[in-house]
Amino acid sequence: MENYHMLFGTAAQPSSSTSNSYNFLAGSSSLLRDHDRAQQPGHSGGSFLAELSGNSSKDGGASSPAAGRGESSAGPVAEADRPAGGAGKRKGEKKERRPRYAFQTRSQVDILDDGYRWRKYGQKAVKNNKFPRSYYRCTHQGCNVKKQVQRLSRDEGVVVTTYEGTHTHPIEKSNDNFEHILTQMQIYSGMGSNFSSSHNMFH
DNA sequence: CGTTTTTGACCTGCGC
DNA sequence: GCGCAGGTCAAAAACG
């Protein structure tokens, strides 16, 4: 990981502490998903943003219904809330709606410094993509914002970043540049069917 | 030394 | 009911 900054940042980010010079789209605003190809007739594609609704509730504090890991039972099973070993599930919780926003950017680096501190908590490969998807979480206490980064296999330069939730704390750094960045990016925000219904940004 | 990354295991939902 | 795909956690390693 120490390399990624260098391979690209040498010229673009001399010192990340203060300057935010990104080279995203840098000019090309249209395109992104047209040229190229498509394959896989029966791909299930749209799962990415398709199911925004439905999954929710969890986090928020101490209780995490969906978080049961079975193997932890080996040690002290502290919480009664933990469905150790089997089926345990909670329902009817507060339904926190967490908006999801997907940004499709064009950059060499997967992780763009948006001013927040992110901790990586997982990485998984998705079916139709060659590159794995990375899962990040905001390190701020109480801030349950999640973010996942996916880079398209066909276009190495295209990176899809999906934010989930809203930050409840101010940004650490001053990125007035960020607005400028957004302007340069193609922003897709929308719940679901927007994409899956037509076009395929993932092929 | 503290924090973050890495990686495998495990869980849940959906489809067949 | 089982299997696949996706998502998350947790322990250890790596890094500053």
Short mmCIF file of C-alpha atoms (C1' of nucleotides) in Angstrom, two decimals:
data_model
loop_
_atom_site.label_atom_id
_atom_site.label_comp_id
_atom_site.label_asym_id
_atom_site.label_seq_id
_atom_site.Cartn_x
_atom_site.Cartn_y
_atom_site.Cartn_z
CA MET A 1 0.00 0.00 0.00
CA GLU A 2 2.80 2.29 0.40
CA ASN A 3 3.34 2.07 -3.24
CA TYR A 4 0.13 3.29 -4.60
CA HIS A 5 0.79 6.76 -3.54
CA MET A 6 4.03 6.80 -5.24
CA LEU A 7 3.17 5.28 -8.49
CA PHE A 8 0.85 8.05 -9.20
CA GLY A 9 1.31 10.65 -6.59
CA THR A 10 4.81 11.49 -7.44
CA ALA A 11 3.68 14.09 -9.77
CA ALA A 12 0.14 14.65 -8.75
CA GLN A 13 0.40 14.71 -5.03
CA PRO A 14 3.66 16.05 -3.84
CA SER A 15 2.32 16.56 -0.39
CA SER A 16 -1.09 15.32 0.39
CA SER A 17 -1.28 17.21 3.62
CA THR A 18 -2.25 20.43 2.08
CA SER A 19 -2.70 20.24 -1.58
CA ASN A 20 -5.42 18.35 -3.26
CA SER A 21 -4.60 18.11 -6.82
CA TYR A 22 -6.47 15.34 -8.36
CA ASN A 23 -6.43 14.28 -11.88
CA PHE A 24 -9.77 12.67 -12.17
CA LEU A 25 -11.72 12.91 -15.24
CA ALA A 26 -9.73 15.88 -16.07
CA GLY A 27 -11.61 16.98 -18.98
CA SER A 28 -13.52 14.11 -20.28
CA SER A 29 -16.92 14.28 -18.87
CA SER A 30 -18.91 12.14 -21.14
CA LEU A 31 -17.93 8.71 -22.15
CA LEU A 32 -17.07 6.50 -19.31
CA ARG A 33 -19.26 3.69 -20.19
CA ASP A 34 -19.88 3.53 -23.78
CA HIS A 35 -17.09 2.48 -25.83
CA ASP A 36 -16.11 -0.93 -25.20
CA ARG A 37 -18.02 -3.86 -25.16
CA ALA A 38 -20.40 -5.91 -23.58
CA GLN A 39 -20.48 -9.49 -23.07
CA GLN A 40 -22.00 -11.92 -20.90
CA PRO A 41 -25.52 -12.24 -22.07
CA GLY A 42 -26.92 -13.50 -18.89
CA HIS A 43 -24.99 -11.57 -16.41
CA SER A 44 -26.77 -10.49 -13.36
CA GLY A 45 -25.15 -7.24 -13.41
CA GLY A 46 -27.20 -4.68 -11.70
CA SER A 47 -26.84 -6.05 -8.27
CA PHE A 48 -24.50 -3.30 -7.42
CA LEU A 49 -26.93 -0.52 -6.92
CA ALA A 50 -30.00 -2.48 -7.49
CA GLU A 51 -30.81 -3.41 -3.99
CA LEU A 52 -30.43 -0.24 -2.15
CA SER A 53 -33.65 -0.59 -0.42
CA GLY A 54 -34.24 -3.31 2.02
CA ASN A 55 -31.00 -3.79 3.71
CA SER A 56 -30.64 -1.54 6.64
CA SER A 57 -30.85 -1.42 10.36
CA LYS A 58 -27.80 -2.53 12.18
CA ASP A 59 -24.94 -0.67 13.46
CA GLY A 60 -26.11 2.35 15.21
CA GLY A 61 -24.36 1.39 18.33
CA ALA A 62 -23.89 -1.77 20.20
CA SER A 63 -26.27 -4.13 18.65
CA SER A 64 -25.54 -5.65 15.37
CA PRO A 65 -28.01 -8.21 14.31
CA ALA A 66 -26.31 -9.20 11.20
CA ALA A 67 -22.95 -9.47 12.71
CA GLY A 68 -22.93 -12.83 14.23
CA ARG A 69 -19.79 -14.70 13.73
CA GLY A 70 -20.05 -18.24 14.72
CA GLU A 71 -16.52 -19.01 15.49
CA SER A 72 -16.25 -16.46 18.19
CA SER A 73 -18.19 -18.83 20.32
CA ALA A 74 -14.98 -20.56 21.14
CA GLY A 75 -14.19 -17.91 23.63
CA PRO A 76 -16.38 -15.95 25.92
CA VAL A 77 -19.71 -15.35 24.44
CA ALA A 78 -20.36 -12.13 26.08
CA GLU A 79 -23.27 -10.59 24.44
CA ALA A 80 -26.56 -12.22 24.60
CA ASP A 81 -27.36 -10.48 21.45
CA ARG A 82 -24.92 -12.53 19.53
CA PRO A 83 -26.45 -15.36 17.68
CA ALA A 84 -23.65 -17.67 18.37
CA GLY A 85 -23.63 -20.65 16.26
CA GLY A 86 -26.79 -20.38 14.53
CA ALA A 87 -29.76 -18.62 13.81
CA GLY A 88 -30.44 -15.54 15.52
CA LYS A 89 -31.96 -12.63 14.03
CA ARG A 90 -33.57 -9.51 14.97
CA LYS A 91 -36.32 -7.85 13.21
CA GLY A 92 -38.37 -4.81 13.50
CA GLU A 93 -35.71 -2.38 14.33
CA LYS A 94 -35.46 1.20 13.64
CA LYS A 95 -35.33 1.55 9.97
CA GLU A 96 -32.61 3.92 9.31
CA ARG A 97 -32.57 4.85 5.77
CA ARG A 98 -29.09 5.20 4.60
CA PRO A 99 -28.80 6.84 1.28
CA ARG A 100 -26.36 5.44 -1.11
CA TYR A 101 -24.52 7.51 -3.61
CA ALA A 102 -22.45 6.15 -6.37
CA PHE A 103 -19.73 8.13 -7.97
CA GLN A 104 -18.01 7.05 -11.04
CA THR A 105 -14.70 8.68 -11.40
CA ARG A 106 -11.80 8.33 -13.65
CA SER A 107 -8.57 8.10 -11.82
CA GLN A 108 -5.62 5.90 -11.31
CA VAL A 109 -5.95 5.60 -7.60
CA ASP A 110 -8.78 3.76 -6.02
CA ILE A 111 -8.83 5.68 -2.84
CA LEU A 112 -9.40 9.33 -3.30
CA ASP A 113 -8.86 11.51 -0.34
CA ASP A 114 -12.16 13.09 0.31
CA GLY A 115 -11.14 14.51 3.64
CA TYR A 116 -12.36 11.72 5.85
CA ARG A 117 -10.51 8.94 7.50
CA TRP A 118 -11.39 5.52 6.16
CA ARG A 119 -10.49 2.18 7.53
CA LYS A 120 -10.56 -0.76 5.25
CA TYR A 121 -12.51 -3.66 6.64
CA GLY A 122 -12.85 -6.00 3.77
CA GLN A 123 -12.14 -6.85 0.24
CA LYS A 124 -14.04 -9.20 -1.96
CA ALA A 125 -14.01 -10.06 -5.58
CA VAL A 126 -17.20 -9.68 -7.47
CA LYS A 127 -18.33 -11.96 -10.16
CA ASN A 128 -18.24 -9.96 -13.28
CA ASN A 129 -15.28 -7.89 -12.46
CA LYS A 130 -11.71 -8.74 -12.50
CA PHE A 131 -10.70 -6.45 -9.72
CA PRO A 132 -11.83 -6.91 -6.17
CA ARG A 133 -14.10 -4.51 -4.41
CA SER A 134 -12.83 -2.81 -1.31
CA TYR A 135 -14.93 -1.91 1.69
CA TYR A 136 -14.13 1.05 3.85
CA ARG A 137 -15.63 2.54 6.93
CA CYS A 138 -15.35 5.94 8.51
CA THR A 139 -13.18 5.76 11.58
CA HIS A 140 -14.95 8.51 13.38
CA GLN A 141 -16.84 7.32 16.38
CA GLY A 142 -20.52 7.24 15.82
CA CYS A 143 -20.15 7.82 12.17
CA ASN A 144 -21.29 4.72 10.44
CA VAL A 145 -20.62 5.79 6.96
CA LYS A 146 -19.42 3.09 4.67
CA LYS A 147 -17.85 3.30 1.33
CA GLN A 148 -16.95 0.76 -1.25
CA VAL A 149 -14.61 1.12 -4.11
CA GLN A 150 -14.80 -0.87 -7.25
CA ARG A 151 -12.69 -0.47 -10.27
CA LEU A 152 -13.86 -1.67 -13.59
CA SER A 153 -11.89 -4.37 -15.18
CA ARG A 154 -12.41 -3.13 -18.65
CA ASP A 155 -11.43 0.39 -17.91
CA GLU A 156 -8.68 0.57 -15.51
CA GLY A 157 -9.16 4.26 -15.22
CA VAL A 158 -12.74 4.06 -14.15
CA VAL A 159 -13.40 3.67 -10.49
CA VAL A 160 -16.81 3.42 -8.93
CA THR A 161 -17.05 4.69 -5.41
CA THR A 162 -20.22 4.12 -3.47
CA TYR A 163 -20.91 6.02 -0.29
CA GLU A 164 -23.44 4.78 2.14
CA GLY A 165 -24.74 6.95 4.91
CA THR A 166 -24.01 10.46 5.93
CA HIS A 167 -21.17 11.82 7.93
CA THR A 168 -22.12 13.30 11.24
CA HIS A 169 -18.92 15.13 11.81
CA PRO A 170 -16.97 17.83 10.10
CA ILE A 171 -14.26 17.04 7.68
CA GLU A 172 -10.78 16.98 8.98
CA LYS A 173 -9.17 18.62 6.09
CA SER A 174 -10.18 21.53 4.09
CA ASN A 175 -11.05 20.34 0.78
CA ASP A 176 -12.65 23.06 -1.04
CA ASN A 177 -11.32 21.29 -4.00
CA PHE A 178 -13.72 18.53 -3.49
CA GLU A 179 -16.53 20.50 -4.95
CA HIS A 180 -14.49 21.02 -7.94
CA ILE A 181 -13.87 17.38 -8.13
CA LEU A 182 -17.51 16.58 -8.02
CA THR A 183 -18.05 18.82 -10.90
CA GLN A 184 -15.66 16.84 -12.88
CA MET A 185 -17.05 13.53 -11.99
CA GLN A 186 -20.08 11.92 -13.34
CA ILE A 187 -22.39 11.58 -10.46
CA TYR A 188 -24.93 8.90 -10.30
CA SER A 189 -27.23 9.05 -7.41
CA GLY A 190 -30.27 7.10 -7.43
CA MET A 191 -31.94 4.28 -6.04
CA GLY A 192 -31.57 1.32 -7.91
CA SER A 193 -33.41 0.64 -10.97
CA ASN A 194 -31.89 3.51 -12.61
CA PHE A 195 -29.03 1.57 -13.84
CA SER A 196 -30.04 -1.95 -13.96
CA SER A 197 -32.95 -1.23 -16.14
CA SER A 198 -30.80 -0.18 -18.95
CA HIS A 199 -27.24 -0.01 -19.84
CA ASN A 200 -24.64 -1.69 -18.01
CA MET A 201 -21.96 0.19 -16.42
CA PHE A 202 -20.29 -2.92 -15.36
CA HIS A 203 -19.69 -4.76 -18.47
"C1'" DC B 1 3.32 1.39 20.45
"C1'" DG B 2 -1.04 2.48 18.20
"C1'" DT B 3 -3.50 2.22 14.23
"C1'" DT B 4 -4.54 0.42 9.81
"C1'" DT B 5 -4.19 -3.26 6.37
"C1'" DT B 6 -4.45 -7.87 5.16
"C1'" DT B 7 -6.59 -12.19 4.71
"C1'" DG B 8 -9.54 -16.19 5.72
"C1'" DA B 9 -13.71 -17.60 7.72
"C1'" DC B 10 -18.35 -17.01 8.35
"C1'" DC B 11 -23.09 -15.14 7.82
"C1'" DT B 12 -27.16 -13.67 5.22
"C1'" DG B 13 -30.11 -13.22 1.24
"C1'" DC B 14 -31.51 -14.76 -3.15
"C1'" DG B 15 -31.99 -18.03 -6.91
"C1'" DC B 16 -32.66 -22.38 -8.58
"C1'" DG C 1 -32.86 -27.22 0.66
"C1'" DC C 2 -28.55 -26.24 -1.27
"C1'" DG C 3 -25.40 -23.27 -3.61
"C1'" DC C 4 -23.81 -18.88 -5.16
"C1'" DA C 5 -22.74 -14.12 -4.50
"C1'" DG C 6 -21.96 -10.50 -1.65
"C1'" DG C 7 -20.88 -8.45 2.72
"C1'" DT C 8 -18.67 -8.33 7.38
"C1'" DC C 9 -15.74 -9.54 11.29
"C1'" DA C 10 -11.78 -10.65 13.61
"C1'" DA C 11 -6.82 -11.96 14.45
"C1'" DA C 12 -2.37 -11.10 13.02
"C1'" DA C 13 0.88 -8.59 10.26
"C1'" DA C 14 2.52 -4.33 8.59
"C1'" DC C 15 3.44 0.39 8.87
"C1'" DG C 16 4.33 5.20 10.72
#
